[in-house]
Amino acid sequence: MKTIFITGASSGFGEATARKFSSEGHRLILLARRREKLIDLAHQLGGENKCHLISADVRDKEEVENALSGLPEEFRSIDVLVNNAGLALGLGPAEDASLKDWEIMVDTNIKGVIYLTKAVLPGMIRRGHGQIINIGSVAGSWPYPGGNVYGSTKAFVQQFSRNLRSDLSGKNIRVSLVEPGMSETEFSLIRFEGDQEKAKAVYHSMSPLSADDIAETVFWICSMPAHVNVNQIELMPIAQAWAPFSVYRD
Ligand code: NDP
Ligand code: 8X3
């Protein structure tokens, strides 16, 4: 049995990943802001003795540090950290975007990832093993209109994952990056400020990835033999692909 720490476990990929690891008998630390959602999930997964719940905001360094230092004894040896909590806000052009939204994305998708990593890594180093799986996005590699700051935060996650791999060489800590494309979760609802119609339209007449597709991928990465490091995986629904460069003509 391993101890798996999943951020953003109240919904989408994080929740599905929690269900997958729980069904395989692992112990879980589940973090998100919405405590009620975590409690519901923990009940479904067999109670709070199998799950330690942390209601915290990944943007708050102190909250993250306190949560880590307050872990009950049986949850202290974290084997796997899944840095999944994140969000996109807005899809408008840079000049119309809200600076506040940009700051929230930077604080969550970048600072959240580094706070969690910094809090969990020393224990992994001490124990001589561990695994960090970061959830990036296709938006970290491929630009699209309106992806401005969201895509840039995910480009950070991509390069941070690679740089971590370099720093951790010889330390027996695996680092992987999973970069999904369009996936139907609460993601679009959050991006469009709760506008159900707009969110639904994103997945209209196509089959997006599901949260379970990503959970299976994360589980597979962890299931590879200990000497195998999966560096990076990019997944898209078959309906999603690239388009030609846009050329503006006047
Ligand atoms: P969801 O909106 O369904 O889930 C996001 C999760 O992140 C929720 O559990 C939310 O919990 C948590 N979260 C958000 N902000 C914070 C915060 N400040 N502190 C703690 N937890 C937070 O979206 P997805 O499951 O789709 O997204 C998961 C990750 O996958 C994100 O990093 C996203 O960028 C990435 N991604 C998503 C894709 C998609 O198309 N869906 C594609 C590629 C990548 P709560 O609100 O309770 O705090
Ligand atoms: C979410 C996928 O294509 O909306 O990261 O950027 S996409």
Short mmCIF file of C-alpha atoms and ligand atoms in Angstrom, two decimals:
data_model
loop_
_atom_site.label_atom_id
_atom_site.label_comp_id
_atom_site.label_asym_id
_atom_site.label_seq_id
_atom_site.Cartn_x
_atom_site.Cartn_y
_atom_site.Cartn_z
CA MET A 1 0.00 0.00 0.00
CA LYS A 2 1.33 3.43 -0.98
CA THR A 3 0.40 6.89 0.32
CA ILE A 4 -0.82 9.07 -2.53
CA PHE A 5 -1.22 12.83 -2.07
CA ILE A 6 -3.59 14.35 -4.63
CA THR A 7 -4.27 18.08 -4.87
CA GLY A 8 -7.51 19.24 -6.46
CA ALA A 9 -9.24 16.04 -5.34
CA SER A 10 -12.73 17.52 -5.00
CA SER A 11 -13.51 17.24 -8.71
CA GLY A 12 -12.41 16.13 -12.18
CA PHE A 13 -9.00 14.47 -12.63
CA GLY A 14 -8.12 14.64 -8.93
CA GLU A 15 -11.33 12.96 -7.83
CA ALA A 16 -11.06 10.26 -10.51
CA THR A 17 -7.41 9.65 -9.57
CA ALA A 18 -8.44 9.28 -5.91
CA ARG A 19 -11.10 6.73 -6.88
CA LYS A 20 -8.63 4.77 -8.99
CA PHE A 21 -5.89 4.57 -6.34
CA SER A 22 -8.43 3.82 -3.63
CA SER A 23 -9.86 0.92 -5.66
CA GLU A 24 -6.33 -0.50 -5.80
CA GLY A 25 -6.02 -0.34 -2.00
CA HIS A 26 -3.86 2.74 -1.52
CA ARG A 27 -3.96 5.29 1.27
CA LEU A 28 -4.91 8.82 0.21
CA ILE A 29 -4.27 12.38 1.22
CA LEU A 30 -6.85 14.53 -0.54
CA LEU A 31 -6.55 18.30 -0.76
CA ALA A 32 -8.95 20.94 -2.09
CA ARG A 33 -10.76 24.01 -0.81
CA ARG A 34 -14.27 22.48 -0.81
CA ARG A 35 -14.24 20.36 2.33
CA GLU A 36 -17.80 19.03 1.86
CA LYS A 37 -16.85 17.52 -1.49
CA LEU A 38 -13.81 15.84 0.06
CA ILE A 39 -15.89 14.44 2.93
CA ASP A 40 -18.44 13.03 0.45
CA LEU A 41 -15.67 11.43 -1.57
CA ALA A 42 -13.95 9.99 1.51
CA HIS A 43 -17.25 8.37 2.59
CA GLN A 44 -17.60 6.77 -0.82
CA LEU A 45 -14.02 5.52 -0.63
CA GLY A 46 -14.46 3.76 2.69
CA GLY A 47 -14.11 6.43 5.34
CA GLU A 48 -11.60 8.85 6.73
CA ASN A 49 -9.26 6.17 8.10
CA LYS A 50 -8.22 5.44 4.48
CA CYS A 51 -8.22 9.12 3.50
CA HIS A 52 -6.71 12.12 5.21
CA LEU A 53 -8.53 15.25 4.10
CA ILE A 54 -6.96 18.67 3.82
CA SER A 55 -9.16 21.64 3.18
CA ALA A 56 -6.63 24.19 1.99
CA ASP A 57 -5.87 26.66 -0.73
CA VAL A 58 -2.69 25.75 -2.64
CA ARG A 59 -2.03 29.49 -3.09
CA ASP A 60 -1.53 29.86 0.64
CA LYS A 61 2.03 28.84 1.49
CA GLU A 62 1.42 28.74 5.25
CA GLU A 63 -1.75 26.69 4.90
CA VAL A 64 0.15 24.19 2.77
CA GLU A 65 3.10 24.01 5.18
CA ASN A 66 0.81 23.64 8.23
CA ALA A 67 -1.18 20.90 6.53
CA LEU A 68 2.02 18.99 5.81
CA SER A 69 3.48 19.39 9.27
CA GLY A 70 0.13 18.35 10.81
CA LEU A 71 -0.14 15.05 8.94
CA PRO A 72 -1.06 12.10 11.17
CA GLU A 73 1.78 9.61 11.62
CA GLU A 74 0.31 6.97 9.27
CA PHE A 75 0.06 9.49 6.41
CA ARG A 76 3.54 11.04 6.76
CA SER A 77 5.44 8.83 4.32
CA ILE A 78 4.15 10.21 1.06
CA ASP A 79 5.07 7.94 -1.86
CA VAL A 80 3.36 9.86 -4.66
CA LEU A 81 2.45 13.54 -5.02
CA VAL A 82 -0.01 14.38 -7.80
CA ASN A 83 0.16 18.13 -8.37
CA ASN A 84 -3.20 18.48 -10.06
CA ALA A 85 -5.03 21.47 -8.53
CA GLY A 86 -5.35 24.18 -11.14
CA LEU A 87 -7.65 26.22 -13.28
CA ALA A 88 -8.15 28.44 -16.29
CA LEU A 89 -10.07 31.70 -16.03
CA GLY A 90 -11.32 33.30 -19.22
CA LEU A 91 -10.63 32.70 -22.89
CA GLY A 92 -10.49 36.26 -24.14
CA PRO A 93 -7.60 38.07 -25.79
CA ALA A 94 -4.83 39.41 -23.56
CA GLU A 95 -5.94 43.02 -23.89
CA ASP A 96 -9.42 42.22 -22.53
CA ALA A 97 -8.39 39.75 -19.84
CA SER A 98 -8.68 40.55 -16.16
CA LEU A 99 -5.36 41.03 -14.40
CA LYS A 100 -6.92 39.50 -11.28
CA ASP A 101 -7.73 36.32 -13.24
CA TRP A 102 -4.14 36.20 -14.50
CA GLU A 103 -2.85 36.51 -10.95
CA ILE A 104 -5.14 33.73 -9.72
CA MET A 105 -3.88 31.39 -12.46
CA VAL A 106 -0.24 32.21 -11.69
CA ASP A 107 -0.82 31.77 -7.96
CA THR A 108 -2.67 28.48 -8.33
CA ASN A 109 -1.02 26.76 -11.29
CA ILE A 110 2.55 27.89 -10.62
CA LYS A 111 2.90 28.85 -6.98
CA GLY A 112 0.59 26.04 -5.82
CA VAL A 113 2.77 23.49 -7.59
CA ILE A 114 6.00 24.84 -6.15
CA TYR A 115 4.61 25.16 -2.59
CA LEU A 116 3.40 21.55 -2.61
CA THR A 117 6.59 20.27 -4.17
CA LYS A 118 8.78 22.12 -1.68
CA ALA A 119 6.68 20.83 1.23
CA VAL A 120 6.70 17.17 0.16
CA LEU A 121 10.15 16.77 -1.38
CA PRO A 122 12.33 16.80 1.77
CA GLY A 123 10.50 13.73 3.14
CA MET A 124 10.94 11.89 -0.16
CA ILE A 125 14.66 12.70 -0.15
CA ARG A 126 14.98 11.49 3.47
CA ARG A 127 13.17 8.25 2.72
CA GLY A 128 15.18 7.71 -0.45
CA HIS A 129 12.26 7.30 -2.81
CA GLY A 130 9.20 9.05 -4.17
CA GLN A 131 7.27 10.09 -7.23
CA ILE A 132 5.89 13.44 -8.35
CA ILE A 133 3.32 13.64 -11.12
CA ASN A 134 2.51 17.11 -12.38
CA ILE A 135 -0.61 17.84 -14.42
CA GLY A 136 0.29 20.23 -17.21
CA SER A 137 -1.77 20.74 -20.35
CA VAL A 138 -1.49 20.72 -24.12
CA ALA A 139 -1.82 24.48 -23.61
CA GLY A 140 1.71 24.46 -22.15
CA SER A 141 3.18 23.43 -25.51
CA TRP A 142 0.71 24.70 -28.07
CA PRO A 143 -0.55 28.28 -28.25
CA TYR A 144 -4.16 29.10 -29.02
CA PRO A 145 -6.11 32.36 -28.97
CA GLY A 146 -7.15 33.16 -25.42
CA GLY A 147 -4.67 30.72 -23.90
CA ASN A 148 -2.39 33.61 -22.92
CA VAL A 149 -1.62 33.24 -19.20
CA TYR A 150 -3.23 29.81 -18.68
CA GLY A 151 -0.97 28.23 -21.33
CA SER A 152 2.03 30.04 -19.91
CA THR A 153 1.43 28.67 -16.43
CA LYS A 154 1.33 25.18 -17.92
CA ALA A 155 4.57 25.85 -19.82
CA PHE A 156 6.06 26.58 -16.40
CA VAL A 157 4.77 23.22 -15.13
CA GLN A 158 6.38 21.50 -18.12
CA GLN A 159 9.82 23.02 -17.61
CA PHE A 160 9.63 22.76 -13.82
CA SER A 161 8.99 19.03 -14.18
CA ARG A 162 12.03 18.60 -16.41
CA ASN A 163 14.25 20.72 -14.18
CA LEU A 164 13.13 18.75 -11.13
CA ARG A 165 14.13 15.56 -12.95
CA SER A 166 17.60 17.05 -13.44
CA ASP A 167 17.98 18.13 -9.82
CA LEU A 168 16.73 14.79 -8.54
CA SER A 169 19.07 12.68 -10.63
CA GLY A 170 20.49 9.92 -8.41
CA LYS A 171 17.93 10.53 -5.65
CA ASN A 172 15.51 7.77 -6.70
CA ILE A 173 12.61 10.18 -7.11
CA ARG A 174 10.61 9.91 -10.28
CA VAL A 175 9.06 13.00 -11.90
CA SER A 176 6.42 12.82 -14.63
CA LEU A 177 4.38 15.34 -16.54
CA VAL A 178 0.91 14.55 -17.90
CA GLU A 179 -0.41 16.99 -20.49
CA PRO A 180 -4.08 16.43 -21.32
CA GLY A 181 -6.10 18.09 -24.04
CA MET A 182 -9.86 18.78 -23.90
CA SER A 183 -11.36 16.86 -20.99
CA GLU A 184 -14.88 17.18 -19.63
CA THR A 185 -14.70 18.07 -15.93
CA GLU A 186 -15.65 21.25 -14.06
CA PHE A 187 -12.75 22.93 -15.91
CA SER A 188 -14.82 24.83 -18.51
CA LEU A 189 -17.50 25.75 -16.00
CA ILE A 190 -14.81 27.45 -13.91
CA ARG A 191 -13.19 28.99 -16.98
CA PHE A 192 -16.52 30.58 -18.01
CA GLU A 193 -17.53 31.69 -14.49
CA GLY A 194 -20.30 29.10 -14.08
CA ASP A 195 -21.90 29.65 -17.51
CA GLN A 196 -23.32 26.15 -18.16
CA GLU A 197 -24.19 26.83 -21.79
CA LYS A 198 -20.72 28.07 -22.68
CA ALA A 199 -19.11 25.18 -20.83
CA LYS A 200 -21.32 22.60 -22.55
CA ALA A 201 -20.61 24.11 -25.96
CA VAL A 202 -16.90 23.33 -25.59
CA TYR A 203 -17.65 19.59 -25.80
CA HIS A 204 -20.55 19.80 -28.25
CA SER A 205 -20.60 17.04 -30.91
CA MET A 206 -17.24 15.59 -29.99
CA SER A 207 -15.97 13.07 -27.45
CA PRO A 208 -13.63 14.76 -24.99
CA LEU A 209 -11.22 12.92 -22.71
CA SER A 210 -12.76 11.90 -19.41
CA ALA A 211 -11.38 12.35 -15.92
CA ASP A 212 -11.03 8.55 -15.79
CA ASP A 213 -8.74 8.61 -18.86
CA ILE A 214 -6.35 10.84 -16.95
CA ALA A 215 -6.66 8.83 -13.72
CA GLU A 216 -5.76 5.66 -15.66
CA THR A 217 -2.72 7.43 -17.11
CA VAL A 218 -1.52 8.63 -13.70
CA PHE A 219 -2.05 5.13 -12.28
CA TRP A 220 -0.16 3.53 -15.17
CA ILE A 221 2.80 5.89 -14.67
CA CYS A 222 2.95 4.81 -11.01
CA SER A 223 2.63 1.16 -11.95
CA MET A 224 5.72 1.08 -14.13
CA PRO A 225 8.73 -0.70 -12.61
CA ALA A 226 10.74 1.44 -10.19
CA HIS A 227 13.59 1.97 -12.67
CA VAL A 228 11.27 3.50 -15.31
CA ASN A 229 10.63 7.26 -15.34
CA VAL A 230 7.88 8.35 -17.69
CA ASN A 231 9.05 11.88 -18.46
CA GLN A 232 6.08 13.30 -20.30
CA ILE A 233 2.78 12.16 -21.78
CA GLU A 234 0.51 14.27 -23.97
CA LEU A 235 -3.05 13.07 -24.59
CA MET A 236 -5.81 14.50 -26.73
CA PRO A 237 -9.24 13.27 -27.69
CA ILE A 238 -9.12 11.92 -31.21
CA ALA A 239 -11.39 14.80 -32.27
CA GLN A 240 -8.81 17.40 -31.24
CA ALA A 241 -5.83 18.20 -33.48
CA TRP A 242 -3.74 21.11 -34.70
CA ALA A 243 -4.75 23.64 -37.32
CA PRO A 244 -2.60 25.57 -39.81
CA PHE A 245 -0.89 28.78 -38.69
CA SER A 246 -3.27 31.68 -38.85
CA VAL A 247 -2.25 34.36 -41.30
CA TYR A 248 -3.73 37.81 -40.90
CA ARG A 249 -4.17 39.64 -44.22
CA ASP A 250 -5.39 43.20 -44.67
P1 NDP B 1 -11.79 20.72 -12.18
O1 NDP B 1 -12.23 22.13 -12.15
O2 NDP B 1 -12.81 19.64 -12.30
O3 NDP B 1 -10.89 20.42 -10.87
C1 NDP B 1 -9.96 21.34 -10.39
C2 NDP B 1 -9.57 20.96 -8.98
O4 NDP B 1 -8.57 21.89 -8.52
C3 NDP B 1 -10.73 21.02 -8.01
O5 NDP B 1 -10.65 19.92 -7.14
C4 NDP B 1 -10.49 22.31 -7.24
O6 NDP B 1 -10.97 22.16 -5.92
C5 NDP B 1 -8.95 22.36 -7.25
N1 NDP B 1 -8.45 23.70 -7.03
C6 NDP B 1 -8.57 24.78 -7.83
N2 NDP B 1 -8.01 25.85 -7.26
C7 NDP B 1 -7.52 25.44 -6.07
C8 NDP B 1 -6.84 26.09 -5.01
N3 NDP B 1 -6.55 27.40 -5.06
N4 NDP B 1 -6.47 25.37 -3.93
C9 NDP B 1 -6.78 24.05 -3.85
N5 NDP B 1 -7.41 23.38 -4.82
C10 NDP B 1 -7.79 24.08 -5.91
O7 NDP B 1 -10.75 20.63 -13.37
P2 NDP B 1 -9.83 19.44 -13.94
O8 NDP B 1 -9.96 18.21 -13.15
O9 NDP B 1 -10.06 19.38 -15.37
O10 NDP B 1 -8.41 20.10 -13.70
C11 NDP B 1 -7.36 19.50 -12.99
C12 NDP B 1 -6.04 19.97 -13.58
O11 NDP B 1 -5.96 19.55 -14.92
C13 NDP B 1 -5.86 21.49 -13.61
O12 NDP B 1 -4.51 21.78 -13.27
C14 NDP B 1 -6.14 21.85 -15.06
O13 NDP B 1 -5.47 23.01 -15.45
C15 NDP B 1 -5.59 20.63 -15.75
N6 NDP B 1 -6.09 20.36 -17.10
C16 NDP B 1 -7.43 20.28 -17.37
C17 NDP B 1 -7.84 19.97 -18.65
C18 NDP B 1 -9.28 19.92 -19.04
O14 NDP B 1 -9.60 20.09 -20.24
N7 NDP B 1 -10.19 19.63 -18.12
C19 NDP B 1 -6.88 19.69 -19.73
C20 NDP B 1 -5.51 19.84 -19.32
C21 NDP B 1 -5.15 20.13 -18.06
P3 NDP B 1 -11.68 23.29 -5.04
O15 NDP B 1 -12.42 24.21 -5.97
O16 NDP B 1 -12.56 22.50 -4.13
O17 NDP B 1 -10.55 23.95 -4.31
C1 8X3 B 2 -7.06 22.44 -20.76
C2 8X3 B 2 -7.06 22.00 -22.17
O1 8X3 B 2 -7.19 22.74 -24.58
O2 8X3 B 2 -8.62 23.91 -22.96
O3 8X3 B 2 -5.77 22.59 -20.28
O4 8X3 B 2 -6.25 24.30 -22.97
S1 8X3 B 2 -7.28 23.30 -23.20
#
